Amino acid sequence: MQDICHEMSNGEILNKEHKEFIFYDAVLYGDRVLTAKFSKRLSCAIKHLPLRVAFCYEHSTKKALEAGIIKDPTLTLNGEIFLEGLVQAEEITKKFQELL
């Protein structure tokens, strides 16, 4: 596990060594700049929570529209819209805590 906040890599699994944690598939839709900022906030916000997140980017506008995405950036979990816009780390943490 990385101890510092970082821009997440495409295909990275956050907390991958904890097989006992709940697992989520996450896709971050949007342009490269905003998704990079969001992914860094995401890594900071949830690295301490008991969950694993398989992470990937989707920069295709066409694929985003097909998935029902209308705001840039948008994070989906297991195919469902979870967070929209460049939200603060605190809001990301709160939303993930609600899942647990």
PDB file of N, CA and C in Angstrom:
ATOM      1  N   MET A   1       0.851  -1.187   0.000  1.00  0.00           N
ATOM      2  CA  MET A   1       0.000   0.000   0.000  1.00  0.00           C
ATOM      3  C   MET A   1       0.887   1.237   0.000  1.00  0.00           C
ATOM      4  N   GLN A   2       0.515   2.210  -0.778  1.00  0.00           N
ATOM      5  CA  GLN A   2       1.264   3.457  -0.800  1.00  0.00           C
ATOM      6  C   GLN A   2       0.884   4.277   0.427  1.00  0.00           C
ATOM      7  N   ASP A   3       1.885   4.899   1.050  1.00  0.00           N
ATOM      8  CA  ASP A   3       1.647   5.668   2.260  1.00  0.00           C
ATOM      9  C   ASP A   3       1.338   7.132   1.981  1.00  0.00           C
ATOM     10  N   ILE A   4       1.551   7.572   0.743  1.00  0.00           N
ATOM     11  CA  ILE A   4       1.313   8.969   0.413  1.00  0.00           C
ATOM     12  C   ILE A   4       0.211   9.086  -0.630  1.00  0.00           C
ATOM     13  N   CYS A   5      -0.360  10.250  -0.705  1.00  0.00           N
ATOM     14  CA  CYS A   5      -1.352  10.513  -1.736  1.00  0.00           C
ATOM     15  C   CYS A   5      -0.652  10.512  -3.081  1.00  0.00           C
ATOM     16  N   HIS A   6      -1.317   9.944  -4.082  1.00  0.00           N
ATOM     17  CA  HIS A   6      -0.689   9.843  -5.388  1.00  0.00           C
ATOM     18  C   HIS A   6      -1.750   9.794  -6.479  1.00  0.00           C
ATOM     19  N   GLU A   7      -1.343  10.154  -7.674  1.00  0.00           N
ATOM     20  CA  GLU A   7      -2.213   9.982  -8.822  1.00  0.00           C
ATOM     21  C   GLU A   7      -2.278   8.491  -9.106  1.00  0.00           C
ATOM     22  N   MET A   8      -3.462   7.952  -9.106  1.00  0.00           N
ATOM     23  CA  MET A   8      -3.617   6.517  -9.278  1.00  0.00           C
ATOM     24  C   MET A   8      -3.351   6.121 -10.723  1.00  0.00           C
ATOM     25  N   SER A   9      -2.773   4.962 -10.896  1.00  0.00           N
ATOM     26  CA  SER A   9      -2.457   4.441 -12.227  1.00  0.00           C
ATOM     27  C   SER A   9      -3.646   3.667 -12.776  1.00  0.00           C
ATOM     28  N   ASN A  10      -3.762   3.677 -14.088  1.00  0.00           N
ATOM     29  CA  ASN A  10      -4.788   2.881 -14.746  1.00  0.00           C
ATOM     30  C   ASN A  10      -4.529   1.409 -14.419  1.00  0.00           C
ATOM     31  N   GLY A  11      -5.513   0.723 -13.871  1.00  0.00           N
ATOM     32  CA  GLY A  11      -5.369  -0.675 -13.501  1.00  0.00           C
ATOM     33  C   GLY A  11      -4.921  -0.908 -12.066  1.00  0.00           C
ATOM     34  N   GLU A  12      -4.601   0.142 -11.345  1.00  0.00           N
ATOM     35  CA  GLU A  12      -4.155   0.022  -9.954  1.00  0.00           C
ATOM     36  C   GLU A  12      -5.287  -0.483  -9.060  1.00  0.00           C
ATOM     37  N   ILE A  13      -4.919  -1.261  -8.056  1.00  0.00           N
ATOM     38  CA  ILE A  13      -5.875  -1.683  -7.033  1.00  0.00           C
ATOM     39  C   ILE A  13      -5.402  -1.100  -5.709  1.00  0.00           C
ATOM     40  N   LEU A  14      -6.184  -0.209  -5.174  1.00  0.00           N
ATOM     41  CA  LEU A  14      -5.861   0.410  -3.899  1.00  0.00           C
ATOM     42  C   LEU A  14      -6.130  -0.597  -2.780  1.00  0.00           C
ATOM     43  N   ASN A  15      -5.186  -0.751  -1.867  1.00  0.00           N
ATOM     44  CA  ASN A  15      -5.268  -1.712  -0.758  1.00  0.00           C
ATOM     45  C   ASN A  15      -5.322  -3.160  -1.242  1.00  0.00           C
ATOM     46  N   LYS A  16      -4.638  -3.452  -2.342  1.00  0.00           N
ATOM     47  CA  LYS A  16      -4.714  -4.779  -2.958  1.00  0.00           C
ATOM     48  C   LYS A  16      -4.248  -5.913  -2.055  1.00  0.00           C
ATOM     49  N   GLU A  17      -3.392  -5.637  -1.101  1.00  0.00           N
ATOM     50  CA  GLU A  17      -2.872  -6.687  -0.231  1.00  0.00           C
ATOM     51  C   GLU A  17      -3.903  -7.167   0.795  1.00  0.00           C
ATOM     52  N   HIS A  18      -5.013  -6.449   0.949  1.00  0.00           N
ATOM     53  CA  HIS A  18      -6.048  -6.805   1.927  1.00  0.00           C
ATOM     54  C   HIS A  18      -7.207  -7.529   1.250  1.00  0.00           C
ATOM     55  N   LYS A  19      -7.032  -8.803   1.011  1.00  0.00           N
ATOM     56  CA  LYS A  19      -8.049  -9.610   0.313  1.00  0.00           C
ATOM     57  C   LYS A  19      -9.360  -9.687   1.095  1.00  0.00           C
ATOM     58  N   GLU A  20      -9.301  -9.417   2.392  1.00  0.00           N
ATOM     59  CA  GLU A  20     -10.498  -9.500   3.227  1.00  0.00           C
ATOM     60  C   GLU A  20     -11.396  -8.257   3.085  1.00  0.00           C
ATOM     61  N   PHE A  21     -10.887  -7.189   2.507  1.00  0.00           N
ATOM     62  CA  PHE A  21     -11.658  -5.954   2.354  1.00  0.00           C
ATOM     63  C   PHE A  21     -12.693  -6.097   1.236  1.00  0.00           C
ATOM     64  N   ILE A  22     -13.776  -5.348   1.349  1.00  0.00           N
ATOM     65  CA  ILE A  22     -14.796  -5.274   0.299  1.00  0.00           C
ATOM     66  C   ILE A  22     -14.139  -4.750  -0.974  1.00  0.00           C
ATOM     67  N   PHE A  23     -14.531  -5.313  -2.122  1.00  0.00           N
ATOM     68  CA  PHE A  23     -13.914  -4.970  -3.409  1.00  0.00           C
ATOM     69  C   PHE A  23     -14.897  -4.196  -4.281  1.00  0.00           C
ATOM     70  N   TYR A  24     -14.398  -3.115  -4.906  1.00  0.00           N
ATOM     71  CA  TYR A  24     -15.187  -2.308  -5.844  1.00  0.00           C
ATOM     72  C   TYR A  24     -14.411  -2.099  -7.129  1.00  0.00           C
ATOM     73  N   ASP A  25     -15.132  -2.102  -8.240  1.00  0.00           N
ATOM     74  CA  ASP A  25     -14.578  -1.722  -9.540  1.00  0.00           C
ATOM     75  C   ASP A  25     -14.918  -0.263  -9.762  1.00  0.00           C
ATOM     76  N   ALA A  26     -13.913   0.576  -9.966  1.00  0.00           N
ATOM     77  CA  ALA A  26     -14.134   2.004 -10.160  1.00  0.00           C
ATOM     78  C   ALA A  26     -13.642   2.433 -11.533  1.00  0.00           C
ATOM     79  N   VAL A  27     -14.442   3.251 -12.193  1.00  0.00           N
ATOM     80  CA  VAL A  27     -14.043   3.874 -13.452  1.00  0.00           C
ATOM     81  C   VAL A  27     -14.200   5.374 -13.269  1.00  0.00           C
ATOM     82  N   LEU A  28     -13.156   6.103 -13.623  1.00  0.00           N
ATOM     83  CA  LEU A  28     -13.180   7.558 -13.526  1.00  0.00           C
ATOM     84  C   LEU A  28     -13.254   8.121 -14.936  1.00  0.00           C
ATOM     85  N   TYR A  29     -14.391   8.729 -15.260  1.00  0.00           N
ATOM     86  CA  TYR A  29     -14.654   9.306 -16.577  1.00  0.00           C
ATOM     87  C   TYR A  29     -14.300  10.782 -16.576  1.00  0.00           C
ATOM     88  N   GLY A  30     -13.726  11.259 -17.680  1.00  0.00           N
ATOM     89  CA  GLY A  30     -13.473  12.678 -17.834  1.00  0.00           C
ATOM     90  C   GLY A  30     -12.160  12.962 -18.531  1.00  0.00           C
ATOM     91  N   ASP A  31     -11.826  14.251 -18.609  1.00  0.00           N
ATOM     92  CA  ASP A  31     -10.586  14.635 -19.276  1.00  0.00           C
ATOM     93  C   ASP A  31      -9.391  14.284 -18.404  1.00  0.00           C
ATOM     94  N   ARG A  32      -8.234  14.259 -18.993  1.00  0.00           N
ATOM     95  CA  ARG A  32      -7.023  13.786 -18.305  1.00  0.00           C
ATOM     96  C   ARG A  32      -6.629  14.649 -17.103  1.00  0.00           C
ATOM     97  N   VAL A  33      -6.797  15.946 -17.195  1.00  0.00           N
ATOM     98  CA  VAL A  33      -6.388  16.831 -16.106  1.00  0.00           C
ATOM     99  C   VAL A  33      -7.301  16.655 -14.889  1.00  0.00           C
ATOM    100  N   LEU A  34      -8.601  16.723 -15.099  1.00  0.00           N
ATOM    101  CA  LEU A  34      -9.535  16.616 -13.981  1.00  0.00           C
ATOM    102  C   LEU A  34      -9.530  15.225 -13.363  1.00  0.00           C
ATOM    103  N   THR A  35      -9.412  14.187 -14.183  1.00  0.00           N
ATOM    104  CA  THR A  35      -9.386  12.836 -13.622  1.00  0.00           C
ATOM    105  C   THR A  35      -8.107  12.591 -12.831  1.00  0.00           C
ATOM    106  N   ALA A  36      -6.998  13.178 -13.256  1.00  0.00           N
ATOM    107  CA  ALA A  36      -5.748  13.043 -12.497  1.00  0.00           C
ATOM    108  C   ALA A  36      -5.892  13.694 -11.123  1.00  0.00           C
ATOM    109  N   LYS A  37      -6.483  14.886 -11.081  1.00  0.00           N
ATOM    110  CA  LYS A  37      -6.712  15.569  -9.800  1.00  0.00           C
ATOM    111  C   LYS A  37      -7.641  14.752  -8.908  1.00  0.00           C
ATOM    112  N   PHE A  38      -8.713  14.243  -9.518  1.00  0.00           N
ATOM    113  CA  PHE A  38      -9.679  13.458  -8.752  1.00  0.00           C
ATOM    114  C   PHE A  38      -9.022  12.196  -8.200  1.00  0.00           C
ATOM    115  N   SER A  39      -8.213  11.525  -9.000  1.00  0.00           N
ATOM    116  CA  SER A  39      -7.613  10.266  -8.546  1.00  0.00           C
ATOM    117  C   SER A  39      -6.661  10.488  -7.374  1.00  0.00           C
ATOM    118  N   LYS A  40      -5.976  11.612  -7.360  1.00  0.00           N
ATOM    119  CA  LYS A  40      -5.096  11.915  -6.227  1.00  0.00           C
ATOM    120  C   LYS A  40      -5.925  12.143  -4.971  1.00  0.00           C
ATOM    121  N   ARG A  41      -7.007  12.875  -5.097  1.00  0.00           N
ATOM    122  CA  ARG A  41      -7.903  13.080  -3.954  1.00  0.00           C
ATOM    123  C   ARG A  41      -8.476  11.740  -3.481  1.00  0.00           C
ATOM    124  N   LEU A  42      -8.833  10.902  -4.437  1.00  0.00           N
ATOM    125  CA  LEU A  42      -9.386   9.595  -4.108  1.00  0.00           C
ATOM    126  C   LEU A  42      -8.392   8.764  -3.306  1.00  0.00           C
ATOM    127  N   SER A  43      -7.142   8.721  -3.745  1.00  0.00           N
ATOM    128  CA  SER A  43      -6.143   7.925  -3.030  1.00  0.00           C
ATOM    129  C   SER A  43      -5.953   8.443  -1.606  1.00  0.00           C
ATOM    130  N   CYS A  44      -5.981   9.751  -1.425  1.00  0.00           N
ATOM    131  CA  CYS A  44      -5.851  10.335  -0.081  1.00  0.00           C
ATOM    132  C   CYS A  44      -7.066  10.020   0.784  1.00  0.00           C
ATOM    133  N   ALA A  45      -8.225  10.096   0.178  1.00  0.00           N
ATOM    134  CA  ALA A  45      -9.476  10.024   0.919  1.00  0.00           C
ATOM    135  C   ALA A  45      -9.841   8.629   1.399  1.00  0.00           C
ATOM    136  N   ILE A  46      -9.426   7.594   0.674  1.00  0.00           N
ATOM    137  CA  ILE A  46      -9.922   6.263   1.026  1.00  0.00           C
ATOM    138  C   ILE A  46      -8.839   5.247   1.362  1.00  0.00           C
ATOM    139  N   LYS A  47      -7.566   5.620   1.295  1.00  0.00           N
ATOM    140  CA  LYS A  47      -6.496   4.639   1.518  1.00  0.00           C
ATOM    141  C   LYS A  47      -6.558   4.003   2.907  1.00  0.00           C
ATOM    142  N   HIS A  48      -7.134   4.681   3.872  1.00  0.00           N
ATOM    143  CA  HIS A  48      -7.214   4.179   5.239  1.00  0.00           C
ATOM    144  C   HIS A  48      -8.482   3.376   5.513  1.00  0.00           C
ATOM    145  N   LEU A  49      -9.412   3.318   4.553  1.00  0.00           N
ATOM    146  CA  LEU A  49     -10.679   2.615   4.762  1.00  0.00           C
ATOM    147  C   LEU A  49     -10.543   1.132   4.428  1.00  0.00           C
ATOM    148  N   PRO A  50     -11.346   0.277   5.062  1.00  0.00           N
ATOM    149  CA  PRO A  50     -11.261  -1.164   4.808  1.00  0.00           C
ATOM    150  C   PRO A  50     -11.987  -1.569   3.524  1.00  0.00           C
ATOM    151  N   LEU A  51     -11.430  -1.138   2.400  1.00  0.00           N
ATOM    152  CA  LEU A  51     -11.975  -1.509   1.101  1.00  0.00           C
ATOM    153  C   LEU A  51     -10.858  -1.548   0.068  1.00  0.00           C
ATOM    154  N   ARG A  52     -11.093  -2.313  -0.980  1.00  0.00           N
ATOM    155  CA  ARG A  52     -10.165  -2.372  -2.115  1.00  0.00           C
ATOM    156  C   ARG A  52     -10.894  -1.783  -3.316  1.00  0.00           C
ATOM    157  N   VAL A  53     -10.164  -1.052  -4.133  1.00  0.00           N
ATOM    158  CA  VAL A  53     -10.754  -0.425  -5.310  1.00  0.00           C
ATOM    159  C   VAL A  53      -9.855  -0.680  -6.507  1.00  0.00           C
ATOM    160  N   ALA A  54     -10.406  -1.395  -7.499  1.00  0.00           N
ATOM    161  CA  ALA A  54      -9.722  -1.567  -8.784  1.00  0.00           C
ATOM    162  C   ALA A  54     -10.089  -0.351  -9.612  1.00  0.00           C
ATOM    163  N   PHE A  55      -9.089   0.343 -10.100  1.00  0.00           N
ATOM    164  CA  PHE A  55      -9.276   1.671 -10.649  1.00  0.00           C
ATOM    165  C   PHE A  55      -8.866   1.739 -12.117  1.00  0.00           C
ATOM    166  N   CYS A  56      -9.682   2.395 -12.941  1.00  0.00           N
ATOM    167  CA  CYS A  56      -9.257   2.684 -14.310  1.00  0.00           C
ATOM    168  C   CYS A  56      -9.875   4.003 -14.776  1.00  0.00           C
ATOM    169  N   TYR A  57      -9.244   4.562 -15.795  1.00  0.00           N
ATOM    170  CA  TYR A  57      -9.697   5.816 -16.404  1.00  0.00           C
ATOM    171  C   TYR A  57     -10.454   5.519 -17.690  1.00  0.00           C
ATOM    172  N   GLU A  58     -11.406   6.386 -17.997  1.00  0.00           N
ATOM    173  CA  GLU A  58     -12.058   6.360 -19.311  1.00  0.00           C
ATOM    174  C   GLU A  58     -12.148   7.799 -19.787  1.00  0.00           C
ATOM    175  N   HIS A  59     -11.366   8.114 -20.827  1.00  0.00           N
ATOM    176  CA  HIS A  59     -11.316   9.475 -21.345  1.00  0.00           C
ATOM    177  C   HIS A  59     -12.176   9.686 -22.584  1.00  0.00           C
ATOM    178  N   SER A  60     -12.835   8.645 -23.061  1.00  0.00           N
ATOM    179  CA  SER A  60     -13.668   8.739 -24.260  1.00  0.00           C
ATOM    180  C   SER A  60     -15.012   9.395 -23.936  1.00  0.00           C
ATOM    181  N   THR A  61     -15.284  10.517 -24.591  1.00  0.00           N
ATOM    182  CA  THR A  61     -16.567  11.204 -24.405  1.00  0.00           C
ATOM    183  C   THR A  61     -17.714  10.312 -24.847  1.00  0.00           C
ATOM    184  N   LYS A  62     -17.521   9.596 -25.928  1.00  0.00           N
ATOM    185  CA  LYS A  62     -18.566   8.702 -26.444  1.00  0.00           C
ATOM    186  C   LYS A  62     -18.914   7.628 -25.411  1.00  0.00           C
ATOM    187  N   LYS A  63     -17.905   7.000 -24.828  1.00  0.00           N
ATOM    188  CA  LYS A  63     -18.159   5.958 -23.830  1.00  0.00           C
ATOM    189  C   LYS A  63     -18.791   6.537 -22.574  1.00  0.00           C
ATOM    190  N   ALA A  64     -18.390   7.745 -22.208  1.00  0.00           N
ATOM    191  CA  ALA A  64     -18.992   8.397 -21.041  1.00  0.00           C
ATOM    192  C   ALA A  64     -20.477   8.637 -21.281  1.00  0.00           C
ATOM    193  N   LEU A  65     -20.816   9.164 -22.437  1.00  0.00           N
ATOM    194  CA  LEU A  65     -22.223   9.414 -22.751  1.00  0.00           C
ATOM    195  C   LEU A  65     -23.021   8.122 -22.791  1.00  0.00           C
ATOM    196  N   GLU A  66     -22.438   7.067 -23.331  1.00  0.00           N
ATOM    197  CA  GLU A  66     -23.106   5.760 -23.371  1.00  0.00           C
ATOM    198  C   GLU A  66     -23.366   5.224 -21.965  1.00  0.00           C
ATOM    199  N   ALA A  67     -22.513   5.578 -21.018  1.00  0.00           N
ATOM    200  CA  ALA A  67     -22.666   5.137 -19.627  1.00  0.00           C
ATOM    201  C   ALA A  67     -23.568   6.072 -18.820  1.00  0.00           C
ATOM    202  N   GLY A  68     -24.104   7.116 -19.457  1.00  0.00           N
ATOM    203  CA  GLY A  68     -24.991   8.053 -18.775  1.00  0.00           C
ATOM    204  C   GLY A  68     -24.265   9.144 -18.008  1.00  0.00           C
ATOM    205  N   ILE A  69     -22.983   9.333 -18.300  1.00  0.00           N
ATOM    206  CA  ILE A  69     -22.165  10.331 -17.619  1.00  0.00           C
ATOM    207  C   ILE A  69     -22.391  11.687 -18.273  1.00  0.00           C
ATOM    208  N   ILE A  70     -22.706  12.703 -17.448  1.00  0.00           N
ATOM    209  CA  ILE A  70     -22.919  14.043 -18.006  1.00  0.00           C
ATOM    210  C   ILE A  70     -22.030  15.094 -17.354  1.00  0.00           C
ATOM    211  N   LYS A  71     -21.312  14.733 -16.288  1.00  0.00           N
ATOM    212  CA  LYS A  71     -20.470  15.687 -15.581  1.00  0.00           C
ATOM    213  C   LYS A  71     -19.029  15.198 -15.586  1.00  0.00           C
ATOM    214  N   ASP A  72     -18.105  16.131 -15.679  1.00  0.00           N
ATOM    215  CA  ASP A  72     -16.684  15.819 -15.791  1.00  0.00           C
ATOM    216  C   ASP A  72     -15.955  16.328 -14.557  1.00  0.00           C
ATOM    217  N   PRO A  73     -15.283  15.514 -13.795  1.00  0.00           N
ATOM    218  CA  PRO A  73     -15.165  14.062 -13.880  1.00  0.00           C
ATOM    219  C   PRO A  73     -16.304  13.367 -13.131  1.00  0.00           C
ATOM    220  N   THR A  74     -16.491  12.089 -13.411  1.00  0.00           N
ATOM    221  CA  THR A  74     -17.474  11.269 -12.709  1.00  0.00           C
ATOM    222  C   THR A  74     -16.838   9.935 -12.357  1.00  0.00           C
ATOM    223  N   LEU A  75     -17.052   9.505 -11.119  1.00  0.00           N
ATOM    224  CA  LEU A  75     -16.566   8.212 -10.654  1.00  0.00           C
ATOM    225  C   LEU A  75     -17.740   7.249 -10.580  1.00  0.00           C
ATOM    226  N   THR A  76     -17.575   6.091 -11.190  1.00  0.00           N
ATOM    227  CA  THR A  76     -18.577   5.038 -11.060  1.00  0.00           C
ATOM    228  C   THR A  76     -17.992   3.908 -10.222  1.00  0.00           C
ATOM    229  N   LEU A  77     -18.855   3.255  -9.482  1.00  0.00           N
ATOM    230  CA  LEU A  77     -18.481   2.059  -8.724  1.00  0.00           C
ATOM    231  C   LEU A  77     -19.383   0.930  -9.165  1.00  0.00           C
ATOM    232  N   ASN A  78     -18.772  -0.159  -9.563  1.00  0.00           N
ATOM    233  CA  ASN A  78     -19.513  -1.331 -10.022  1.00  0.00           C
ATOM    234  C   ASN A  78     -20.595  -0.947 -11.041  1.00  0.00           C
ATOM    235  N   GLY A  79     -20.254  -0.018 -11.923  1.00  0.00           N
ATOM    236  CA  GLY A  79     -21.139   0.376 -13.015  1.00  0.00           C
ATOM    237  C   GLY A  79     -22.181   1.424 -12.682  1.00  0.00           C
ATOM    238  N   GLU A  80     -22.232   1.891 -11.440  1.00  0.00           N
ATOM    239  CA  GLU A  80     -23.206   2.898 -11.027  1.00  0.00           C
ATOM    240  C   GLU A  80     -22.504   4.224 -10.739  1.00  0.00           C
ATOM    241  N   ILE A  81     -23.131   5.331 -11.132  1.00  0.00           N
ATOM    242  CA  ILE A  81     -22.568   6.655 -10.841  1.00  0.00           C
ATOM    243  C   ILE A  81     -22.486   6.825  -9.326  1.00  0.00           C
ATOM    244  N   PHE A  82     -21.297   7.203  -8.841  1.00  0.00           N
ATOM    245  CA  PHE A  82     -21.058   7.320  -7.406  1.00  0.00           C
ATOM    246  C   PHE A  82     -20.768   8.752  -6.983  1.00  0.00           C
ATOM    247  N   LEU A  83     -19.883   9.435  -7.698  1.00  0.00           N
ATOM    248  CA  LEU A  83     -19.545  10.829  -7.407  1.00  0.00           C
ATOM    249  C   LEU A  83     -19.409  11.598  -8.712  1.00  0.00           C
ATOM    250  N   GLU A  84     -19.943  12.803  -8.727  1.00  0.00           N
ATOM    251  CA  GLU A  84     -19.862  13.643  -9.918  1.00  0.00           C
ATOM    252  C   GLU A  84     -19.177  14.956  -9.576  1.00  0.00           C
ATOM    253  N   GLY A  85     -18.297  15.399 -10.462  1.00  0.00           N
ATOM    254  CA  GLY A  85     -17.600  16.652 -10.276  1.00  0.00           C
ATOM    255  C   GLY A  85     -16.315  16.470  -9.494  1.00  0.00           C
ATOM    256  N   LEU A  86     -15.523  17.518  -9.433  1.00  0.00           N
ATOM    257  CA  LEU A  86     -14.244  17.490  -8.736  1.00  0.00           C
ATOM    258  C   LEU A  86     -14.493  17.817  -7.260  1.00  0.00           C
ATOM    259  N   VAL A  87     -14.994  16.819  -6.538  1.00  0.00           N
ATOM    260  CA  VAL A  87     -15.367  17.005  -5.139  1.00  0.00           C
ATOM    261  C   VAL A  87     -14.137  16.966  -4.235  1.00  0.00           C
ATOM    262  N   GLN A  88     -14.287  17.501  -3.054  1.00  0.00           N
ATOM    263  CA  GLN A  88     -13.205  17.532  -2.070  1.00  0.00           C
ATOM    264  C   GLN A  88     -12.974  16.142  -1.477  1.00  0.00           C
ATOM    265  N   ALA A  89     -11.774  15.911  -0.976  1.00  0.00           N
ATOM    266  CA  ALA A  89     -11.406  14.613  -0.391  1.00  0.00           C
ATOM    267  C   ALA A  89     -12.342  14.236   0.760  1.00  0.00           C
ATOM    268  N   GLU A  90     -12.760  15.205   1.538  1.00  0.00           N
ATOM    269  CA  GLU A  90     -13.640  14.933   2.676  1.00  0.00           C
ATOM    270  C   GLU A  90     -14.963  14.334   2.211  1.00  0.00           C
ATOM    271  N   GLU A  91     -15.503  14.854   1.107  1.00  0.00           N
ATOM    272  CA  GLU A  91     -16.759  14.335   0.569  1.00  0.00           C
ATOM    273  C   GLU A  91     -16.562  12.916   0.030  1.00  0.00           C
ATOM    274  N   ILE A  92     -15.412  12.663  -0.588  1.00  0.00           N
ATOM    275  CA  ILE A  92     -15.110  11.321  -1.082  1.00  0.00           C
ATOM    276  C   ILE A  92     -15.077  10.345   0.085  1.00  0.00           C
ATOM    277  N   THR A  93     -14.369  10.712   1.154  1.00  0.00           N
ATOM    278  CA  THR A  93     -14.291   9.853   2.336  1.00  0.00           C
ATOM    279  C   THR A  93     -15.683   9.570   2.896  1.00  0.00           C
ATOM    280  N   LYS A  94     -16.480  10.602   3.042  1.00  0.00           N
ATOM    281  CA  LYS A  94     -17.828  10.459   3.590  1.00  0.00           C
ATOM    282  C   LYS A  94     -18.672   9.497   2.768  1.00  0.00           C
ATOM    283  N   LYS A  95     -18.633   9.636   1.445  1.00  0.00           N
ATOM    284  CA  LYS A  95     -19.428   8.774   0.575  1.00  0.00           C
ATOM    285  C   LYS A  95     -18.989   7.311   0.680  1.00  0.00           C
ATOM    286  N   PHE A  96     -17.692   7.074   0.753  1.00  0.00           N
ATOM    287  CA  PHE A  96     -17.205   5.703   0.880  1.00  0.00           C
ATOM    288  C   PHE A  96     -17.523   5.146   2.267  1.00  0.00           C
ATOM    289  N   GLN A  97     -17.460   5.966   3.305  1.00  0.00           N
ATOM    290  CA  GLN A  97     -17.821   5.498   4.641  1.00  0.00           C
ATOM    291  C   GLN A  97     -19.272   5.070   4.694  1.00  0.00           C
ATOM    292  N   GLU A  98     -20.132   5.746   3.946  1.00  0.00           N
ATOM    293  CA  GLU A  98     -21.546   5.387   3.891  1.00  0.00           C
ATOM    294  C   GLU A  98     -21.741   4.000   3.280  1.00  0.00           C
ATOM    295  N   LEU A  99     -20.840   3.589   2.402  1.00  0.00           N
ATOM    296  CA  LEU A  99     -20.920   2.250   1.810  1.00  0.00           C
ATOM    297  C   LEU A  99     -20.627   1.159   2.833  1.00  0.00           C
ATOM    298  N   LEU A 100     -19.779   1.506   3.778  1.00  0.00           N
ATOM    299  CA  LEU A 100     -19.354   0.507   4.760  1.00  0.00           C
ATOM    300  C   LEU A 100     -20.375   0.387   5.858  1.00  0.00           C
TER     301      LEU A 100
END
